[in-house]
Amino acid sequence: MLFLSGGCGVLVILSLSTRTLSRRRRQALVSMEAEAMLLLLADRLAYIYRGDASTTGYYMVRITNFLVFELSLFVIHSFDIYLMDLYSHSEKVKKIPKALVLCEVLFTIGIILVVISQFTGLYYTFDAQNYYQRAAGYAVSYCVPLLIMMLQFIVIVRYRDALDNMVLTPIILFSVIPYLGAILQYFFYGLSIINICMVGMCVALYFFEIINMNNQLQARIEAERASNAKSRFLANISHEIRTPINTIMGMDEMILRENPTGVPKPYFMSVVGYAYDIKAASETLLSLINDILDISKLESGKMNLVKKEYDVTEQIRSLYTMISVRSNQKNLRFDLDIDETIPQKLYGDAGKIKQIMLNLLTNAVKYTEKGGFKLSIKVLGKENGVCRLHFSVKDTGNGIKQEDMNRLFSAFERVDEAKNSGIQGTGLGLAISKQFAELMGGKLWCESEYGQGSTFVLRWNRR
Ligand code: ADP
């Protein structure tokens, strides 16, 4: 028993050093092992001092027996906390099962009853030789922990689908084996079967937890490897596709620049029409390939910032020219509201900032049918040569539902597909923009009212 108790002590230290478990589950495991260790120690001392008629014996048998009863309840209580944590992390269980909360109430009652028993002799008494004797209420001392374990067992069976087998097996064993031990002990008085079962299960639970952690780690390593392979594949393939697209675009440009002299006009016009179609399609394809390349670079952590000084007015002008062509085609108003105190020159990755703004403005055109949109740039403050900038693109478009907000910035996610089915898109633009913003130490978010419009805000600090 002392050997087993020492083993539990070692497990306390090992559990404390575990980093992959949630804080609450680790605490539950640590307390369970510590309580198991003390339980065995108290059980052994109770055995050693029984029949010792000295004053030390008098106190020791009473204290150790009291501890045995209290600690066995504490072990079950820690197991309850462990279960609560398991279910609070499971997506299939919305609320912590009420039965587990009831177990906590029963645990408190059990603790109080042991204290009462200590003074009234409800559960046990001691004879003149300091020998332990079962008393009239002895069965009650069994009922409380057994009731708790039964409730725990019912919860485990009821929510069995919420946990995978590697977790389910040890917790079922935990709620059943000490139960069997308790029944045996009731009939074979003098043996500490229930305590040994409980401690054994605490140890087993720890080992199952370790196996589980190893499996999770292995799965994570494999997922990372697969994701890296995917990113490498995407990066290579998109790079390879870009080259022929550029050739197609170059050749198409040559067709558009052909001299029409001597060519029948209707023939020439239809060739030019086809060439414009090729141009539009290859531009779309190129921007798609660029987005895939960007997202795979971001995912593999290979995206770097290229910082240099750039002209802000020049950048805004170029954005305005590009976007106003499309907003005019859709008869949308495109307003600018630029803070006059914005510095003429800023330092940063101009390409990425332009890409974010271009994406937000393109989306504003794409997802707005009437009304228009506004690009605002404000200086929120200047300190030690660092400028706090606030960019926003506000539109009067479809807006975004509140429930779609958390998917908005995920790669390949398009929202409100029924309404937006006719609009071309890949769901990559916002994911790339958000990650670019974060790479630059900024923040990108969206505020929207469905049916009224959306505002995308980018905030970051620049020299
Ligand atoms: P894409 O536009 O290529 O689909 P994005 O990542 O840029 O991809 O946008 C993701 C989704 O967010 C879009 O599919 C659209 O449903 C929604 N969205 C983006 N901008 C707006 C906007 N200004 N108004 C309404 N919905 C928008």
XYZ file of C-alpha atoms and ligand atoms in Angstrom:
490
model
C 0.000 0.000 0.000
C 2.815 2.389 0.875
C 4.436 1.508 -2.445
C 1.200 2.366 -4.281
C 0.915 5.569 -2.261
C 4.472 6.564 -3.282
C 3.534 5.799 -6.905
C 0.602 8.193 -6.624
C 2.987 10.841 -5.238
C 5.129 10.484 -8.370
C 2.020 10.787 -10.532
C 1.125 14.054 -8.760
C 4.474 15.482 -9.891
C 4.052 14.094 -13.428
C 0.486 15.415 -13.683
C 1.666 18.840 -12.535
C 4.199 18.987 -15.347
C 1.675 18.047 -18.052
C 1.218 20.932 -20.455
C -1.264 19.597 -23.004
C -4.214 19.221 -20.610
C -6.632 22.050 -19.855
C -5.897 23.809 -16.556
C -9.047 22.499 -14.868
C -8.518 18.906 -15.967
C -4.910 18.987 -14.849
C -5.985 20.325 -11.453
C -8.603 17.561 -11.170
C -6.020 14.905 -12.080
C -3.417 16.311 -9.678
C -5.922 16.464 -6.789
C -7.164 12.971 -7.604
C -3.625 11.517 -7.457
C -2.782 13.498 -4.285
C -6.006 12.390 -2.594
C -5.377 8.796 -3.647
C -1.870 9.004 -2.150
C -3.177 10.386 1.173
C -6.063 7.919 1.193
C -3.673 4.976 1.029
C -1.450 6.521 3.670
C -4.390 7.104 6.032
C -5.702 3.608 5.336
C -2.296 2.095 6.233
C -1.946 4.154 9.411
C -5.493 3.234 10.476
C -4.479 -0.407 10.107
C -1.197 0.070 11.993
C -2.774 1.867 14.978
C -5.874 -0.288 15.369
C -5.821 -2.026 18.731
C -3.211 0.401 20.071
C -4.639 1.425 23.461
C -2.165 4.283 24.007
C -3.152 7.959 23.691
C -1.375 8.171 20.311
C -3.351 5.135 19.179
C -6.566 6.764 20.416
C -6.058 9.849 18.282
C -4.468 8.103 15.293
C -7.286 5.608 14.700
C -9.863 8.360 14.903
C -8.017 10.817 12.652
C -6.980 8.241 10.049
C -10.433 6.652 9.806
C -11.983 10.103 9.487
C -9.496 10.886 6.685
C -10.204 7.621 4.871
C -13.924 8.423 4.713
C -13.364 12.062 3.719
C -10.646 11.367 1.141
C -12.613 8.691 -0.676
C -15.377 11.282 -1.149
C -12.793 13.816 -2.327
C -11.453 11.386 -4.967
C -14.977 10.976 -6.379
C -15.456 14.747 -6.264
C -12.227 15.323 -8.257
C -13.446 12.764 -10.766
C -16.663 14.790 -11.007
C -14.681 17.966 -11.786
C -12.701 15.957 -14.351
C -15.960 14.854 -16.027
C -17.367 18.400 -15.998
C -14.254 19.633 -17.766
C -14.465 16.827 -20.343
C -18.077 17.714 -21.177
C -17.480 21.462 -21.183
C -14.925 20.903 -23.981
C -17.175 18.604 -25.975
C -19.076 20.214 -28.846
C -21.874 17.653 -28.562
C -22.784 18.657 -24.989
C -24.166 22.182 -24.768
C -24.466 22.452 -20.980
C -22.755 20.628 -18.153
C -25.130 17.740 -17.237
C -27.258 18.579 -14.182
C -26.562 15.162 -12.648
C -22.886 16.142 -12.248
C -23.922 19.270 -10.367
C -26.169 17.093 -8.190
C -23.086 14.928 -7.477
C -21.413 18.031 -6.031
C -24.396 18.583 -3.712
C -24.258 14.942 -2.590
C -20.493 15.265 -2.076
C -21.050 18.238 0.278
C -23.721 16.285 2.194
C -21.340 13.297 2.393
C -18.534 15.449 3.802
C -20.848 16.922 6.460
C -22.149 13.462 7.408
C -18.598 12.157 7.967
C -17.931 15.114 10.297
C -21.208 14.433 12.155
C -20.351 10.739 12.357
C -17.012 11.570 13.929
C -18.816 13.087 16.918
C -21.937 10.954 17.034
C -20.628 7.531 16.020
C -23.096 7.374 13.120
C -20.822 5.383 10.795
C -18.338 3.784 13.182
C -17.213 3.652 16.799
C -14.074 2.439 18.595
C -13.927 0.043 21.514
C -11.702 0.412 24.561
C -8.798 -1.235 22.672
C -9.206 1.322 19.892
C -10.556 -1.251 17.493
C -12.763 0.089 14.734
C -16.415 -1.107 14.829
C -19.106 -0.551 12.234
C -22.073 1.382 13.645
C -25.794 1.531 12.820
C -25.473 4.170 10.080
C -22.615 2.357 8.353
C -24.703 1.614 5.244
C -25.293 5.381 4.792
C -21.537 5.924 4.448
C -21.723 3.594 1.431
C -24.884 5.099 -0.023
C -23.524 8.629 -0.618
C -20.429 7.709 -2.714
C -22.299 4.921 -4.479
C -25.113 7.307 -5.394
C -22.590 9.803 -6.753
C -20.845 7.111 -8.798
C -24.195 5.858 -10.103
C -25.112 9.377 -11.282
C -21.700 9.730 -12.897
C -22.169 6.383 -14.632
C -25.613 7.432 -15.939
C -24.139 10.679 -17.337
C -21.255 8.794 -18.991
C -23.625 6.319 -20.646
C -26.118 8.999 -21.671
C -23.483 11.198 -23.298
C -21.333 8.354 -24.632
C -21.383 9.818 -28.153
C -19.794 13.043 -26.933
C -16.458 11.375 -26.161
C -14.263 9.034 -28.127
C -13.519 5.504 -26.975
C -10.048 6.326 -25.674
C -11.647 8.651 -23.117
C -14.847 6.686 -22.597
C -13.232 3.401 -21.540
C -11.286 4.697 -18.512
C -14.116 6.849 -17.211
C -16.604 3.988 -17.429
C -14.126 1.823 -15.538
C -13.657 4.574 -12.973
C -17.358 4.777 -12.238
C -17.887 1.000 -12.152
C -14.844 -0.698 -10.600
C -14.831 1.130 -7.211
C -18.584 0.384 -7.153
C -17.895 -3.351 -7.376
C -15.105 -2.907 -4.819
C -17.549 -1.212 -2.426
C -20.045 -4.044 -2.719
C -17.304 -6.612 -2.054
C -15.971 -4.631 0.886
C -19.409 -4.428 2.459
C -19.404 -8.207 2.737
C -15.697 -8.800 3.349
C -15.172 -6.546 6.284
C -11.551 -5.668 7.029
C -10.246 -5.481 3.481
C -9.610 -2.055 1.902
C -10.935 -3.164 -1.478
C -12.760 0.072 -2.290
C -9.711 2.208 -1.531
C -7.420 0.007 -3.600
C -9.910 0.092 -6.493
C -10.177 3.865 -6.331
C -6.448 4.391 -6.249
C -5.946 1.855 -9.028
C -8.464 3.730 -11.155
C -6.783 7.086 -10.451
C -3.515 5.612 -11.700
C -5.215 4.030 -14.729
C -6.934 7.323 -15.559
C -3.572 9.085 -15.580
C -2.092 6.507 -17.974
C -5.079 6.687 -20.299
C -4.699 10.467 -20.266
C -1.008 10.079 -21.249
C -1.900 7.691 -24.114
C -4.538 10.153 -25.234
C -2.106 13.050 -25.164
C 0.386 11.062 -27.235
C -2.310 10.235 -29.782
C -3.366 13.865 -30.001
C 0.226 14.971 -30.427
C 0.766 12.396 -33.159
C -2.444 13.503 -34.918
C -1.351 17.132 -34.695
C 2.084 16.356 -36.146
C 0.460 14.433 -39.003
C -2.082 17.216 -39.653
C 0.723 19.765 -39.739
C 2.726 17.592 -42.116
C -0.302 17.204 -44.406
C -1.018 20.923 -44.260
C 2.596 21.764 -45.116
C 2.522 19.332 -48.024
C -0.728 20.923 -49.233
C 0.720 24.430 -48.948
C 3.886 23.382 -50.815
C 1.803 21.747 -53.535
C -0.405 24.830 -53.876
C 2.594 27.155 -53.941
C 4.343 25.080 -56.633
C 1.306 24.530 -58.800
C 0.167 28.139 -58.676
C 3.666 29.276 -59.569
C 3.728 26.884 -62.536
C 0.294 27.999 -63.740
C 1.177 31.685 -63.607
C 3.833 31.370 -66.300
C 1.534 30.068 -69.099
C -1.213 32.522 -68.060
C 1.227 35.386 -68.496
C 2.098 34.029 -71.957
C -1.603 33.820 -72.885
C -2.117 37.387 -71.673
C 0.919 38.608 -73.602
C -0.234 36.940 -76.819
C -3.738 38.289 -76.296
C -2.329 41.777 -75.923
C -0.538 41.256 -79.286
C -3.880 40.355 -80.905
C -5.469 43.495 -79.451
C -2.628 45.590 -80.848
C -2.771 44.037 -84.355
C -2.990 46.451 -87.256
C -6.542 46.236 -88.735
C -5.507 47.577 -92.156
C -6.745 45.340 -94.922
C -8.730 43.073 -92.573
C -12.515 42.907 -93.087
C -14.094 44.991 -90.311
C -16.705 42.460 -89.051
C -13.990 39.787 -88.864
C -11.594 42.103 -87.057
C -14.310 43.209 -84.577
C -15.233 39.655 -83.639
C -11.533 38.757 -83.155
C -11.109 41.817 -80.894
C -14.265 40.758 -78.968
C -12.826 37.272 -78.380
C -9.500 38.771 -77.366
C -11.230 40.944 -74.734
C -13.018 37.833 -73.414
C -9.657 36.056 -73.166
C -8.230 39.085 -71.361
C -11.066 39.183 -68.803
C -10.915 35.421 -68.189
C -7.136 35.313 -67.842
C -7.167 38.283 -65.458
C -9.703 36.469 -63.271
C -7.621 33.297 -63.434
C -4.432 35.180 -62.582
C -6.000 36.879 -59.565
C -7.341 33.511 -58.388
C -3.897 31.925 -58.733
C -2.323 34.882 -56.914
C -4.808 34.484 -54.056
C -4.056 30.757 -53.762
C -0.340 31.505 -53.772
C -0.820 34.129 -51.071
C -2.925 31.912 -48.829
C -0.502 28.980 -49.130
C 2.432 31.267 -48.345
C 0.565 32.663 -45.336
C -0.339 29.166 -44.118
C 3.225 27.942 -44.375
C 4.490 31.100 -42.617
C 6.583 32.100 -45.621
C 4.903 35.434 -46.322
C 7.237 38.321 -45.599
C 6.729 42.044 -45.527
C 8.550 44.174 -48.079
C 8.819 47.528 -46.345
C 9.727 50.776 -48.038
C 8.645 54.394 -48.158
C 5.639 55.069 -50.375
C 3.492 57.966 -51.471
C 0.041 57.836 -49.862
C -1.716 60.217 -52.289
C -0.347 58.243 -55.203
C -1.699 55.014 -53.701
C -5.167 56.461 -53.066
C -5.298 57.904 -56.574
C -4.420 54.579 -58.146
C -7.061 52.786 -56.011
C -9.665 55.370 -56.981
C -8.899 55.006 -60.697
C -9.135 51.214 -60.585
C -12.328 51.037 -58.552
C -14.241 53.951 -60.071
C -14.293 52.171 -63.470
C -16.255 49.315 -61.885
C -18.432 51.493 -59.661
C -19.418 53.616 -62.669
C -20.382 50.478 -64.583
C -22.774 49.594 -61.735
C -23.926 53.194 -61.225
C -22.682 53.220 -57.644
C -21.521 56.315 -55.765
C -17.879 56.135 -54.696
C -17.018 58.752 -52.055
C -13.668 59.559 -50.539
C -13.134 61.063 -47.099
C -9.420 61.523 -46.551
C -7.992 63.143 -43.424
C -5.875 66.115 -44.480
C -3.372 65.537 -41.701
C -2.311 62.165 -43.132
C 1.452 62.233 -43.886
C 2.419 62.429 -47.537
C 4.904 59.580 -47.144
C 4.433 56.433 -45.083
C 6.739 53.514 -44.414
C 5.458 49.947 -44.823
C 4.518 47.209 -47.267
C 2.641 49.333 -49.808
C 1.771 46.293 -51.958
C -0.033 44.485 -49.161
C -1.873 47.586 -47.950
C -3.028 48.215 -51.499
C -4.136 44.591 -51.822
C -6.231 44.847 -48.626
C -7.843 48.114 -49.703
C -8.421 46.818 -53.229
C -10.107 43.726 -51.867
C -12.371 45.691 -49.507
C -13.319 48.154 -52.241
C -13.866 45.394 -54.833
C -16.156 43.616 -52.371
C -18.048 46.866 -51.751
C -18.684 47.121 -55.523
C -19.486 43.412 -55.860
C -21.924 43.167 -52.956
C -23.723 46.525 -53.381
C -26.598 46.822 -55.817
C -27.735 50.367 -55.175
C -26.464 53.412 -53.343
C -22.696 53.354 -53.064
C -19.725 53.128 -50.775
C -17.197 55.365 -49.073
C -13.484 55.018 -48.402
C -12.430 56.956 -45.287
C -8.890 57.371 -44.035
C -8.367 59.022 -40.666
C -5.362 59.738 -38.500
C -6.263 58.738 -34.944
C -3.087 60.110 -33.415
C 0.613 60.681 -33.870
C 3.244 59.810 -31.283
C 7.027 59.694 -31.654
C 6.793 59.655 -35.441
C 4.267 56.781 -35.416
C 0.895 57.428 -36.977
C -2.252 55.553 -35.843
C -4.306 55.065 -38.989
C -7.947 54.135 -39.428
C -9.172 52.955 -42.832
C -12.786 52.075 -43.449
C -14.910 51.019 -46.391
C -18.623 51.552 -45.746
C -21.198 50.340 -48.239
C -24.988 50.306 -48.619
C -24.990 46.698 -49.843
C -26.523 43.402 -48.731
C -24.869 43.404 -45.326
C -23.792 40.277 -43.477
C -25.825 38.192 -41.026
C -24.556 38.140 -37.452
C -24.259 34.334 -37.499
C -21.977 34.511 -40.570
C -19.541 36.954 -38.996
C -17.155 34.350 -37.589
C -16.831 32.596 -40.983
C -16.242 35.797 -42.894
C -12.467 35.831 -42.569
C -11.906 32.075 -43.069
C -10.283 30.885 -46.284
C -12.611 29.528 -48.990
C -15.703 30.593 -47.028
C -18.402 32.498 -48.850
C -21.427 33.627 -46.873
C -25.082 34.128 -47.779
C -24.514 31.946 -50.845
C -28.166 31.964 -51.907
C -28.056 35.741 -52.380
C -24.503 35.922 -53.690
C -24.590 32.934 -56.042
C -24.455 35.132 -59.147
C -21.380 37.011 -57.879
C -17.954 35.616 -58.714
C -15.677 34.926 -55.787
C -13.525 32.361 -54.031
C -13.835 33.355 -50.393
C -10.094 34.037 -50.198
C -9.903 37.838 -50.317
C -10.940 38.601 -46.725
C -8.898 35.703 -45.286
C -5.781 37.047 -47.030
C -6.567 40.651 -46.052
C -7.013 39.797 -42.383
C -3.771 37.838 -42.272
C -1.913 40.624 -44.102
C -3.301 43.138 -41.579
C -2.120 40.982 -38.677
C 1.277 40.453 -40.305
C 1.644 44.244 -40.336
C 0.646 44.426 -36.658
C -2.798 45.813 -37.512
C -6.364 44.670 -37.145
C -9.156 44.146 -39.670
C -12.770 43.665 -38.688
C -16.292 44.077 -39.967
C -19.414 45.734 -38.606
C -22.608 45.056 -40.465
C -26.373 45.225 -40.355
C -28.036 42.676 -42.572
C -29.931 44.362 -45.394
C -28.464 47.778 -44.552
C -24.773 47.547 -45.424
C -21.353 46.770 -44.019
C -18.300 48.615 -42.803
C -14.861 47.013 -42.953
C -12.304 48.680 -40.726
C -8.519 48.405 -40.854
C -6.457 49.945 -38.079
C -2.728 49.982 -37.773
C 0.240 52.084 -36.757
C 2.771 53.390 -39.272
C 5.889 55.492 -39.301
P -15.118 36.543 -52.305
O -15.657 37.914 -52.437
O -14.080 36.205 -53.323
O -16.187 35.507 -52.194
P -14.020 37.392 -49.767
O -13.131 36.657 -48.849
O -13.553 38.714 -50.245
O -14.317 36.408 -50.940
O -15.409 37.569 -49.022
C -15.978 36.456 -48.344
C -17.470 36.575 -48.324
O -17.855 37.660 -47.494
C -18.091 36.878 -49.649
O -18.327 35.682 -50.368
C -19.369 37.608 -49.277
O -20.386 36.660 -49.031
C -19.009 38.294 -47.976
N -18.704 39.738 -48.170
C -17.479 40.281 -48.322
N -17.562 41.621 -48.422
C -18.866 41.920 -48.334
C -19.610 43.159 -48.377
N -19.013 44.332 -48.521
N -20.964 43.070 -48.234
C -21.584 41.877 -48.075
N -20.943 40.700 -48.033
C -19.609 40.713 -48.168
